[in-house]
Amino acid sequence: MSQKESIEIFQGIKKNGVFILDNVNAFSPKEAFVSGAFVIFIVHRGRIQIMLDERDILFGRHAVGVFFPGHDIKLVSKSNDFLATLVMMDTSLLNDPFLGIINIMRSHYEANPKVELSSQAYTALMRMALVMHETEKINLTNQRLTLTLQMEFLMRLLNYYQDDELEKITIENRVSKQFISDLSKYYNTHREVGFYAEKACLSPKHFSSVIKKETGQSASKLIHAKIISEAKVLLHIRRDLSIQAIAGMLGFNDQSVFSRYFHRETGVYPTEYREQL
């Protein structure tokens, strides 16, 4: 990777939070370095062998690598025909409510950073990556938010296409996966941890402990993050709706209660957030 490309990546991540580098046929030199970004790379052809911390991993055609920041990465070898697409994300976005799915799956990907894709899955994932690449080139008013939402969908696609692998994970991971699924269904009717613990057939204390262990965040924080992320999307794309209407859609019978809740979680009121967009 050239110095010019490195500068381009840095500028792109700083501007939009997400940066896509297509048709990469080179990689960092063979000295170990600590990753400072969340990285997904999709191998189109050839192979590359990488030392991740103490693990030696070989990525071949249609394999995907998922690397979280803070790990030692070293190039061991690569074939002359190696070609890949890199999707890089600023670490600050790991705490973004829209990207909660990444933290939900973090322990799984850190233990299993390599994903083997079928031709169908590879094609679907690349279509999304290309959409993100095109989004970078367009001067949108809310480009950072758009790319964040696209990143979230890319991760959901990746998770969907590796269901067979996910069946092998531990009971705690399955609890976390079920929680995020239940949360997407019931966030606007149930905001209490006890409800989701009961769905998982666990006590609230045990449930909270499992979620904290697997995601690094408390169950209550993830519930709040889901509600706020949905609120932000509605405030952004449904400008035809009043604050009261949005509050009702999110399960708040009183607009003032919703406004105080939104302010507590974000530091601004819904009307202020909408005016900032």
PDB file of C-alpha atoms in Angstrom:
ATOM      1  CA  MET A   1       0.000   0.000   0.000  1.00  0.00           C
ATOM      2  CA  SER A   2       1.533   3.288  -1.114  1.00  0.00           C
ATOM      3  CA  GLN A   3       2.000   6.424   0.992  1.00  0.00           C
ATOM      4  CA  LYS A   4      -0.532   8.161  -1.257  1.00  0.00           C
ATOM      5  CA  GLU A   5      -3.114   5.460  -0.539  1.00  0.00           C
ATOM      6  CA  SER A   6      -2.388   5.662   3.204  1.00  0.00           C
ATOM      7  CA  ILE A   7      -3.015   9.431   3.177  1.00  0.00           C
ATOM      8  CA  GLU A   8      -6.183   8.917   1.133  1.00  0.00           C
ATOM      9  CA  ILE A   9      -7.433   6.354   3.662  1.00  0.00           C
ATOM     10  CA  PHE A  10      -6.683   8.616   6.627  1.00  0.00           C
ATOM     11  CA  GLN A  11      -8.486  11.562   5.027  1.00  0.00           C
ATOM     12  CA  GLY A  12     -11.455   9.416   4.020  1.00  0.00           C
ATOM     13  CA  ILE A  13     -11.916   7.905   7.474  1.00  0.00           C
ATOM     14  CA  LYS A  14     -11.551  11.307   9.143  1.00  0.00           C
ATOM     15  CA  LYS A  15     -14.168  12.828   6.843  1.00  0.00           C
ATOM     16  CA  ASN A  16     -16.829  10.124   6.704  1.00  0.00           C
ATOM     17  CA  GLY A  17     -15.941   7.594   9.400  1.00  0.00           C
ATOM     18  CA  VAL A  18     -15.936   4.840   6.758  1.00  0.00           C
ATOM     19  CA  PHE A  19     -13.597   4.405   3.799  1.00  0.00           C
ATOM     20  CA  ILE A  20     -13.584   1.813   1.012  1.00  0.00           C
ATOM     21  CA  LEU A  21     -10.447   0.958  -0.930  1.00  0.00           C
ATOM     22  CA  ASP A  22     -11.170  -1.182  -3.968  1.00  0.00           C
ATOM     23  CA  ASN A  23      -8.871  -3.481  -5.978  1.00  0.00           C
ATOM     24  CA  VAL A  24      -6.074  -3.677  -3.416  1.00  0.00           C
ATOM     25  CA  ASN A  25      -3.215  -5.883  -4.615  1.00  0.00           C
ATOM     26  CA  ALA A  26      -0.568  -4.817  -2.106  1.00  0.00           C
ATOM     27  CA  PHE A  27      -0.491  -4.909   1.658  1.00  0.00           C
ATOM     28  CA  SER A  28       1.489  -3.485   4.556  1.00  0.00           C
ATOM     29  CA  PRO A  29       5.151  -4.577   4.858  1.00  0.00           C
ATOM     30  CA  LYS A  30       6.133  -7.641   6.823  1.00  0.00           C
ATOM     31  CA  GLU A  31       6.665  -5.762  10.083  1.00  0.00           C
ATOM     32  CA  ALA A  32       3.891  -6.238  12.628  1.00  0.00           C
ATOM     33  CA  PHE A  33       1.690  -3.211  13.283  1.00  0.00           C
ATOM     34  CA  VAL A  34      -1.254  -2.544  15.579  1.00  0.00           C
ATOM     35  CA  SER A  35      -4.507  -1.987  13.746  1.00  0.00           C
ATOM     36  CA  GLY A  36      -6.012   1.432  14.513  1.00  0.00           C
ATOM     37  CA  ALA A  37      -9.314   0.890  12.712  1.00  0.00           C
ATOM     38  CA  PHE A  38     -12.091  -1.652  12.335  1.00  0.00           C
ATOM     39  CA  VAL A  39     -11.320  -3.437   9.062  1.00  0.00           C
ATOM     40  CA  ILE A  40     -13.209  -5.804   6.782  1.00  0.00           C
ATOM     41  CA  PHE A  41     -11.439  -7.117   3.720  1.00  0.00           C
ATOM     42  CA  ILE A  42     -13.017  -9.211   0.983  1.00  0.00           C
ATOM     43  CA  VAL A  43     -10.712 -11.360  -1.127  1.00  0.00           C
ATOM     44  CA  HIS A  44     -11.625 -11.451  -4.830  1.00  0.00           C
ATOM     45  CA  ARG A  45      -8.859 -13.746  -5.983  1.00  0.00           C
ATOM     46  CA  GLY A  46      -5.535 -15.192  -4.924  1.00  0.00           C
ATOM     47  CA  ARG A  47      -4.566 -15.744  -1.310  1.00  0.00           C
ATOM     48  CA  ILE A  48      -2.996 -13.881   1.578  1.00  0.00           C
ATOM     49  CA  GLN A  49      -1.508 -15.236   4.786  1.00  0.00           C
ATOM     50  CA  ILE A  50      -1.689 -12.978   7.849  1.00  0.00           C
ATOM     51  CA  MET A  51      -0.396 -13.318  11.385  1.00  0.00           C
ATOM     52  CA  LEU A  52      -3.082 -11.922  13.696  1.00  0.00           C
ATOM     53  CA  ASP A  53      -1.557 -11.695  17.155  1.00  0.00           C
ATOM     54  CA  GLU A  54      -0.237 -15.270  17.497  1.00  0.00           C
ATOM     55  CA  ARG A  55      -2.574 -16.851  14.926  1.00  0.00           C
ATOM     56  CA  ASP A  56      -1.499 -17.685  11.388  1.00  0.00           C
ATOM     57  CA  ILE A  57      -4.529 -17.348   9.079  1.00  0.00           C
ATOM     58  CA  LEU A  58      -4.756 -18.048   5.357  1.00  0.00           C
ATOM     59  CA  PHE A  59      -7.425 -16.171   3.396  1.00  0.00           C
ATOM     60  CA  GLY A  60      -8.321 -17.468  -0.052  1.00  0.00           C
ATOM     61  CA  ARG A  61     -10.784 -16.550  -2.783  1.00  0.00           C
ATOM     62  CA  HIS A  62     -14.123 -15.218  -1.460  1.00  0.00           C
ATOM     63  CA  ALA A  63     -12.891 -15.212   2.137  1.00  0.00           C
ATOM     64  CA  VAL A  64     -13.593 -12.248   4.400  1.00  0.00           C
ATOM     65  CA  GLY A  65     -11.408 -11.005   7.231  1.00  0.00           C
ATOM     66  CA  VAL A  66     -12.919  -9.063  10.150  1.00  0.00           C
ATOM     67  CA  PHE A  67     -10.313  -7.284  12.287  1.00  0.00           C
ATOM     68  CA  PHE A  68     -11.047  -5.194  15.354  1.00  0.00           C
ATOM     69  CA  PRO A  69      -8.623  -2.449  16.421  1.00  0.00           C
ATOM     70  CA  GLY A  70      -5.835  -3.120  18.889  1.00  0.00           C
ATOM     71  CA  HIS A  71      -4.556  -6.392  17.407  1.00  0.00           C
ATOM     72  CA  ASP A  72      -1.072  -7.063  16.026  1.00  0.00           C
ATOM     73  CA  ILE A  73      -1.227  -7.695  12.273  1.00  0.00           C
ATOM     74  CA  LYS A  74       1.640  -8.940  10.140  1.00  0.00           C
ATOM     75  CA  LEU A  75       1.775  -9.981   6.498  1.00  0.00           C
ATOM     76  CA  VAL A  76       3.302 -13.454   6.123  1.00  0.00           C
ATOM     77  CA  SER A  77       2.850 -13.975   2.388  1.00  0.00           C
ATOM     78  CA  LYS A  78       0.513 -13.332  -0.529  1.00  0.00           C
ATOM     79  CA  SER A  79       0.117 -14.623  -4.057  1.00  0.00           C
ATOM     80  CA  ASN A  80       0.927 -12.438  -7.066  1.00  0.00           C
ATOM     81  CA  ASP A  81      -2.720 -12.482  -8.185  1.00  0.00           C
ATOM     82  CA  PHE A  82      -4.066 -11.348  -4.791  1.00  0.00           C
ATOM     83  CA  LEU A  83      -6.866  -8.770  -5.092  1.00  0.00           C
ATOM     84  CA  ALA A  84      -9.225  -7.511  -2.394  1.00  0.00           C
ATOM     85  CA  THR A  85     -11.567  -4.749  -1.292  1.00  0.00           C
ATOM     86  CA  LEU A  86     -10.981  -3.101   2.098  1.00  0.00           C
ATOM     87  CA  VAL A  87     -13.727  -1.485   4.171  1.00  0.00           C
ATOM     88  CA  MET A  88     -12.268   0.553   7.037  1.00  0.00           C
ATOM     89  CA  MET A  89     -14.137   2.271   9.839  1.00  0.00           C
ATOM     90  CA  ASP A  90     -13.034   4.775  12.463  1.00  0.00           C
ATOM     91  CA  THR A  91     -12.928   3.267  15.956  1.00  0.00           C
ATOM     92  CA  SER A  92     -15.172   6.031  17.327  1.00  0.00           C
ATOM     93  CA  LEU A  93     -18.071   4.545  15.356  1.00  0.00           C
ATOM     94  CA  LEU A  94     -17.873   1.304  17.334  1.00  0.00           C
ATOM     95  CA  ASN A  95     -19.855   3.173  20.006  1.00  0.00           C
ATOM     96  CA  ASP A  96     -22.418   4.489  17.538  1.00  0.00           C
ATOM     97  CA  PRO A  97     -25.958   3.269  18.387  1.00  0.00           C
ATOM     98  CA  PHE A  98     -26.535   2.384  14.719  1.00  0.00           C
ATOM     99  CA  LEU A  99     -23.660  -0.132  14.841  1.00  0.00           C
ATOM    100  CA  GLY A 100     -24.628  -2.075  17.949  1.00  0.00           C
ATOM    101  CA  ILE A 101     -24.578  -5.287  15.923  1.00  0.00           C
ATOM    102  CA  ILE A 102     -20.779  -5.031  15.613  1.00  0.00           C
ATOM    103  CA  ASN A 103     -20.320  -5.074  19.375  1.00  0.00           C
ATOM    104  CA  ILE A 104     -22.898  -7.843  19.726  1.00  0.00           C
ATOM    105  CA  MET A 105     -20.764 -10.017  17.446  1.00  0.00           C
ATOM    106  CA  ARG A 106     -17.352  -8.764  18.567  1.00  0.00           C
ATOM    107  CA  SER A 107     -16.383 -11.769  20.672  1.00  0.00           C
ATOM    108  CA  HIS A 108     -17.332 -14.104  17.830  1.00  0.00           C
ATOM    109  CA  TYR A 109     -15.296 -12.279  15.197  1.00  0.00           C
ATOM    110  CA  GLU A 110     -12.289 -11.801  17.453  1.00  0.00           C
ATOM    111  CA  ALA A 111     -12.261 -15.568  17.988  1.00  0.00           C
ATOM    112  CA  ASN A 112     -13.171 -16.304  14.345  1.00  0.00           C
ATOM    113  CA  PRO A 113     -11.876 -13.453  12.144  1.00  0.00           C
ATOM    114  CA  LYS A 114     -12.105 -15.483   8.934  1.00  0.00           C
ATOM    115  CA  VAL A 115     -15.416 -16.041   7.131  1.00  0.00           C
ATOM    116  CA  GLU A 116     -15.696 -18.305   4.082  1.00  0.00           C
ATOM    117  CA  LEU A 117     -18.387 -17.146   1.644  1.00  0.00           C
ATOM    118  CA  SER A 118     -20.293 -18.953  -1.071  1.00  0.00           C
ATOM    119  CA  SER A 119     -20.346 -17.346  -4.526  1.00  0.00           C
ATOM    120  CA  GLN A 120     -23.844 -16.030  -3.828  1.00  0.00           C
ATOM    121  CA  ALA A 121     -22.856 -14.514  -0.495  1.00  0.00           C
ATOM    122  CA  TYR A 122     -19.691 -13.004  -1.964  1.00  0.00           C
ATOM    123  CA  THR A 123     -21.703 -11.345  -4.752  1.00  0.00           C
ATOM    124  CA  ALA A 124     -24.248  -9.912  -2.309  1.00  0.00           C
ATOM    125  CA  LEU A 125     -21.557  -8.559   0.001  1.00  0.00           C
ATOM    126  CA  MET A 126     -19.657  -6.964  -2.875  1.00  0.00           C
ATOM    127  CA  ARG A 127     -22.793  -5.276  -4.186  1.00  0.00           C
ATOM    128  CA  MET A 128     -23.192  -3.568  -0.819  1.00  0.00           C
ATOM    129  CA  ALA A 129     -19.499  -2.627  -0.685  1.00  0.00           C
ATOM    130  CA  LEU A 130     -19.772  -1.082  -4.161  1.00  0.00           C
ATOM    131  CA  VAL A 131     -22.836   0.914  -3.104  1.00  0.00           C
ATOM    132  CA  MET A 132     -20.804   2.261  -0.180  1.00  0.00           C
ATOM    133  CA  HIS A 133     -17.915   3.059  -2.532  1.00  0.00           C
ATOM    134  CA  GLU A 134     -20.268   5.049  -4.779  1.00  0.00           C
ATOM    135  CA  THR A 135     -21.758   6.834  -1.757  1.00  0.00           C
ATOM    136  CA  GLU A 136     -18.277   8.113  -0.890  1.00  0.00           C
ATOM    137  CA  LYS A 137     -18.090   9.872  -4.242  1.00  0.00           C
ATOM    138  CA  ILE A 138     -21.378  11.729  -3.790  1.00  0.00           C
ATOM    139  CA  ASN A 139     -21.478  14.972  -1.825  1.00  0.00           C
ATOM    140  CA  LEU A 140     -24.466  14.132   0.379  1.00  0.00           C
ATOM    141  CA  THR A 141     -25.652  16.400   3.183  1.00  0.00           C
ATOM    142  CA  ASN A 142     -25.590  13.512   5.654  1.00  0.00           C
ATOM    143  CA  GLN A 143     -22.899  11.376   4.053  1.00  0.00           C
ATOM    144  CA  ARG A 144     -21.430  10.140   7.346  1.00  0.00           C
ATOM    145  CA  LEU A 145     -24.836   8.969   8.582  1.00  0.00           C
ATOM    146  CA  THR A 146     -25.598   7.297   5.235  1.00  0.00           C
ATOM    147  CA  LEU A 147     -22.305   5.387   5.260  1.00  0.00           C
ATOM    148  CA  THR A 148     -22.856   4.373   8.891  1.00  0.00           C
ATOM    149  CA  LEU A 149     -26.259   2.904   8.018  1.00  0.00           C
ATOM    150  CA  GLN A 150     -24.748   1.119   5.021  1.00  0.00           C
ATOM    151  CA  MET A 151     -21.990  -0.290   7.239  1.00  0.00           C
ATOM    152  CA  GLU A 152     -24.627  -1.645   9.604  1.00  0.00           C
ATOM    153  CA  PHE A 153     -26.380  -3.374   6.693  1.00  0.00           C
ATOM    154  CA  LEU A 154     -23.081  -4.785   5.416  1.00  0.00           C
ATOM    155  CA  MET A 155     -22.482  -6.394   8.821  1.00  0.00           C
ATOM    156  CA  ARG A 156     -26.005  -7.808   8.868  1.00  0.00           C
ATOM    157  CA  LEU A 157     -25.412  -9.339   5.438  1.00  0.00           C
ATOM    158  CA  LEU A 158     -22.162 -10.882   6.618  1.00  0.00           C
ATOM    159  CA  ASN A 159     -23.866 -12.331   9.694  1.00  0.00           C
ATOM    160  CA  TYR A 160     -26.748 -13.661   7.609  1.00  0.00           C
ATOM    161  CA  TYR A 161     -24.477 -15.508   5.210  1.00  0.00           C
ATOM    162  CA  GLN A 162     -22.500 -17.245   7.928  1.00  0.00           C
ATOM    163  CA  ASP A 163     -25.401 -18.729   9.866  1.00  0.00           C
ATOM    164  CA  ASP A 164     -23.832 -22.183   9.682  1.00  0.00           C
ATOM    165  CA  GLU A 165     -20.792 -20.877  11.518  1.00  0.00           C
ATOM    166  CA  LEU A 166     -22.887 -19.073  14.095  1.00  0.00           C
ATOM    167  CA  GLU A 167     -24.584 -22.345  15.030  1.00  0.00           C
ATOM    168  CA  LYS A 168     -21.257 -23.469  16.468  1.00  0.00           C
ATOM    169  CA  ILE A 169     -20.912 -20.632  18.978  1.00  0.00           C
ATOM    170  CA  THR A 170     -21.552 -20.917  22.695  1.00  0.00           C
ATOM    171  CA  ILE A 171     -24.835 -20.526  24.564  1.00  0.00           C
ATOM    172  CA  GLU A 172     -23.828 -17.010  25.624  1.00  0.00           C
ATOM    173  CA  ASN A 173     -23.379 -15.945  22.021  1.00  0.00           C
ATOM    174  CA  ARG A 174     -26.762 -17.392  21.150  1.00  0.00           C
ATOM    175  CA  VAL A 175     -28.303 -15.393  23.978  1.00  0.00           C
ATOM    176  CA  SER A 176     -26.760 -12.198  22.610  1.00  0.00           C
ATOM    177  CA  LYS A 177     -27.876 -13.006  19.072  1.00  0.00           C
ATOM    178  CA  GLN A 178     -31.419 -13.761  20.259  1.00  0.00           C
ATOM    179  CA  PHE A 179     -31.432 -10.561  22.296  1.00  0.00           C
ATOM    180  CA  ILE A 180     -30.615  -8.375  19.311  1.00  0.00           C
ATOM    181  CA  SER A 181     -33.306 -10.193  17.318  1.00  0.00           C
ATOM    182  CA  ASP A 182     -35.905  -9.732  20.064  1.00  0.00           C
ATOM    183  CA  LEU A 183     -34.861  -6.117  20.507  1.00  0.00           C
ATOM    184  CA  SER A 184     -35.541  -5.376  16.828  1.00  0.00           C
ATOM    185  CA  LYS A 185     -39.088  -6.732  17.312  1.00  0.00           C
ATOM    186  CA  TYR A 186     -40.058  -5.323  20.697  1.00  0.00           C
ATOM    187  CA  TYR A 187     -37.992  -2.142  21.248  1.00  0.00           C
ATOM    188  CA  ASN A 188     -41.063   0.069  20.821  1.00  0.00           C
ATOM    189  CA  THR A 189     -43.167  -1.887  23.334  1.00  0.00           C
ATOM    190  CA  HIS A 190     -40.671  -3.115  25.933  1.00  0.00           C
ATOM    191  CA  ARG A 191     -37.782  -1.136  27.379  1.00  0.00           C
ATOM    192  CA  GLU A 192     -37.197  -3.259  30.478  1.00  0.00           C
ATOM    193  CA  VAL A 193     -34.351  -5.787  30.730  1.00  0.00           C
ATOM    194  CA  GLY A 194     -36.617  -8.267  32.542  1.00  0.00           C
ATOM    195  CA  PHE A 195     -38.776  -8.756  29.445  1.00  0.00           C
ATOM    196  CA  TYR A 196     -35.799  -9.845  27.298  1.00  0.00           C
ATOM    197  CA  ALA A 197     -34.401 -11.987  30.129  1.00  0.00           C
ATOM    198  CA  GLU A 198     -37.713 -13.841  30.303  1.00  0.00           C
ATOM    199  CA  LYS A 199     -37.626 -14.397  26.521  1.00  0.00           C
ATOM    200  CA  ALA A 200     -34.202 -16.006  27.008  1.00  0.00           C
ATOM    201  CA  CYS A 201     -35.457 -18.087  29.977  1.00  0.00           C
ATOM    202  CA  LEU A 202     -32.844 -16.513  32.243  1.00  0.00           C
ATOM    203  CA  SER A 203     -32.995 -14.428  35.386  1.00  0.00           C
ATOM    204  CA  PRO A 204     -32.459 -10.701  34.756  1.00  0.00           C
ATOM    205  CA  LYS A 205     -29.159 -10.841  36.679  1.00  0.00           C
ATOM    206  CA  HIS A 206     -27.785 -13.789  34.689  1.00  0.00           C
ATOM    207  CA  PHE A 207     -29.078 -12.353  31.419  1.00  0.00           C
ATOM    208  CA  SER A 208     -27.426  -8.995  32.082  1.00  0.00           C
ATOM    209  CA  SER A 209     -24.154 -10.707  32.971  1.00  0.00           C
ATOM    210  CA  VAL A 210     -24.145 -12.742  29.734  1.00  0.00           C
ATOM    211  CA  ILE A 211     -24.935  -9.708  27.549  1.00  0.00           C
ATOM    212  CA  LYS A 212     -22.228  -7.630  29.248  1.00  0.00           C
ATOM    213  CA  LYS A 213     -19.676 -10.416  28.800  1.00  0.00           C
ATOM    214  CA  GLU A 214     -20.411 -10.982  25.130  1.00  0.00           C
ATOM    215  CA  THR A 215     -20.969  -7.427  23.913  1.00  0.00           C
ATOM    216  CA  GLY A 216     -19.015  -5.273  26.331  1.00  0.00           C
ATOM    217  CA  GLN A 217     -22.156  -3.237  26.991  1.00  0.00           C
ATOM    218  CA  SER A 218     -25.034  -3.593  29.412  1.00  0.00           C
ATOM    219  CA  ALA A 219     -28.401  -4.843  28.192  1.00  0.00           C
ATOM    220  CA  SER A 220     -30.064  -1.607  29.293  1.00  0.00           C
ATOM    221  CA  LYS A 221     -27.541   0.447  27.318  1.00  0.00           C
ATOM    222  CA  LEU A 222     -28.210  -1.609  24.189  1.00  0.00           C
ATOM    223  CA  ILE A 223     -31.962  -1.158  24.645  1.00  0.00           C
ATOM    224  CA  HIS A 224     -31.554   2.608  24.973  1.00  0.00           C
ATOM    225  CA  ALA A 225     -29.171   2.676  21.979  1.00  0.00           C
ATOM    226  CA  LYS A 226     -31.706   0.834  19.807  1.00  0.00           C
ATOM    227  CA  ILE A 227     -34.512   3.231  20.691  1.00  0.00           C
ATOM    228  CA  ILE A 228     -32.329   6.282  20.101  1.00  0.00           C
ATOM    229  CA  SER A 229     -31.026   4.967  16.784  1.00  0.00           C
ATOM    230  CA  GLU A 230     -34.592   4.356  15.557  1.00  0.00           C
ATOM    231  CA  ALA A 231     -35.607   7.809  16.807  1.00  0.00           C
ATOM    232  CA  LYS A 232     -32.738   9.442  14.915  1.00  0.00           C
ATOM    233  CA  VAL A 233     -33.675   7.666  11.694  1.00  0.00           C
ATOM    234  CA  LEU A 234     -37.312   8.757  12.001  1.00  0.00           C
ATOM    235  CA  LEU A 235     -36.345  12.338  12.848  1.00  0.00           C
ATOM    236  CA  HIS A 236     -34.090  12.368   9.810  1.00  0.00           C
ATOM    237  CA  ILE A 237     -36.130  10.657   7.078  1.00  0.00           C
ATOM    238  CA  ARG A 238     -39.725  11.278   8.281  1.00  0.00           C
ATOM    239  CA  ARG A 239     -39.826  15.043   8.476  1.00  0.00           C
ATOM    240  CA  ASP A 240     -43.526  14.837   7.686  1.00  0.00           C
ATOM    241  CA  LEU A 241     -44.107  13.369  11.148  1.00  0.00           C
ATOM    242  CA  SER A 242     -44.454  15.468  14.268  1.00  0.00           C
ATOM    243  CA  ILE A 243     -42.371  14.757  17.375  1.00  0.00           C
ATOM    244  CA  GLN A 244     -45.538  13.500  19.041  1.00  0.00           C
ATOM    245  CA  ALA A 245     -46.173  11.037  16.191  1.00  0.00           C
ATOM    246  CA  ILE A 246     -42.606   9.732  16.374  1.00  0.00           C
ATOM    247  CA  ALA A 247     -42.884   9.392  20.148  1.00  0.00           C
ATOM    248  CA  GLY A 248     -46.012   7.269  19.659  1.00  0.00           C
ATOM    249  CA  MET A 249     -44.285   5.046  17.093  1.00  0.00           C
ATOM    250  CA  LEU A 250     -41.510   4.403  19.613  1.00  0.00           C
ATOM    251  CA  GLY A 251     -43.905   3.475  22.406  1.00  0.00           C
ATOM    252  CA  PHE A 252     -44.051   6.776  24.300  1.00  0.00           C
ATOM    253  CA  ASN A 253     -47.577   7.927  25.097  1.00  0.00           C
ATOM    254  CA  ASP A 254     -46.379  11.353  26.154  1.00  0.00           C
ATOM    255  CA  GLN A 255     -44.254  13.569  23.877  1.00  0.00           C
ATOM    256  CA  SER A 256     -42.621  15.299  26.843  1.00  0.00           C
ATOM    257  CA  VAL A 257     -41.499  11.945  28.296  1.00  0.00           C
ATOM    258  CA  PHE A 258     -39.950  11.023  24.943  1.00  0.00           C
ATOM    259  CA  SER A 259     -38.239  14.412  24.668  1.00  0.00           C
ATOM    260  CA  ARG A 260     -36.698  14.089  28.118  1.00  0.00           C
ATOM    261  CA  TYR A 261     -35.623  10.507  27.350  1.00  0.00           C
ATOM    262  CA  PHE A 262     -33.997  11.564  24.071  1.00  0.00           C
ATOM    263  CA  HIS A 263     -32.248  14.492  25.799  1.00  0.00           C
ATOM    264  CA  ARG A 264     -30.954  12.238  28.582  1.00  0.00           C
ATOM    265  CA  GLU A 265     -29.397   9.843  26.065  1.00  0.00           C
ATOM    266  CA  THR A 266     -28.074  12.340  23.495  1.00  0.00           C
ATOM    267  CA  GLY A 267     -27.696  15.688  25.229  1.00  0.00           C
ATOM    268  CA  VAL A 268     -30.143  17.412  22.849  1.00  0.00           C
ATOM    269  CA  TYR A 269     -33.925  17.459  22.475  1.00  0.00           C
ATOM    270  CA  PRO A 270     -35.600  15.877  19.404  1.00  0.00           C
ATOM    271  CA  THR A 271     -36.474  19.265  17.919  1.00  0.00           C
ATOM    272  CA  GLU A 272     -32.861  20.417  18.306  1.00  0.00           C
ATOM    273  CA  TYR A 273     -31.537  17.219  16.736  1.00  0.00           C
ATOM    274  CA  ARG A 274     -33.851  17.612  13.741  1.00  0.00           C
ATOM    275  CA  GLU A 275     -32.785  21.245  13.261  1.00  0.00           C
ATOM    276  CA  GLN A 276     -29.119  20.184  13.211  1.00  0.00           C
ATOM    277  CA  LEU A 277     -29.641  17.788  10.297  1.00  0.00           C
TER     278      LEU A 277
END
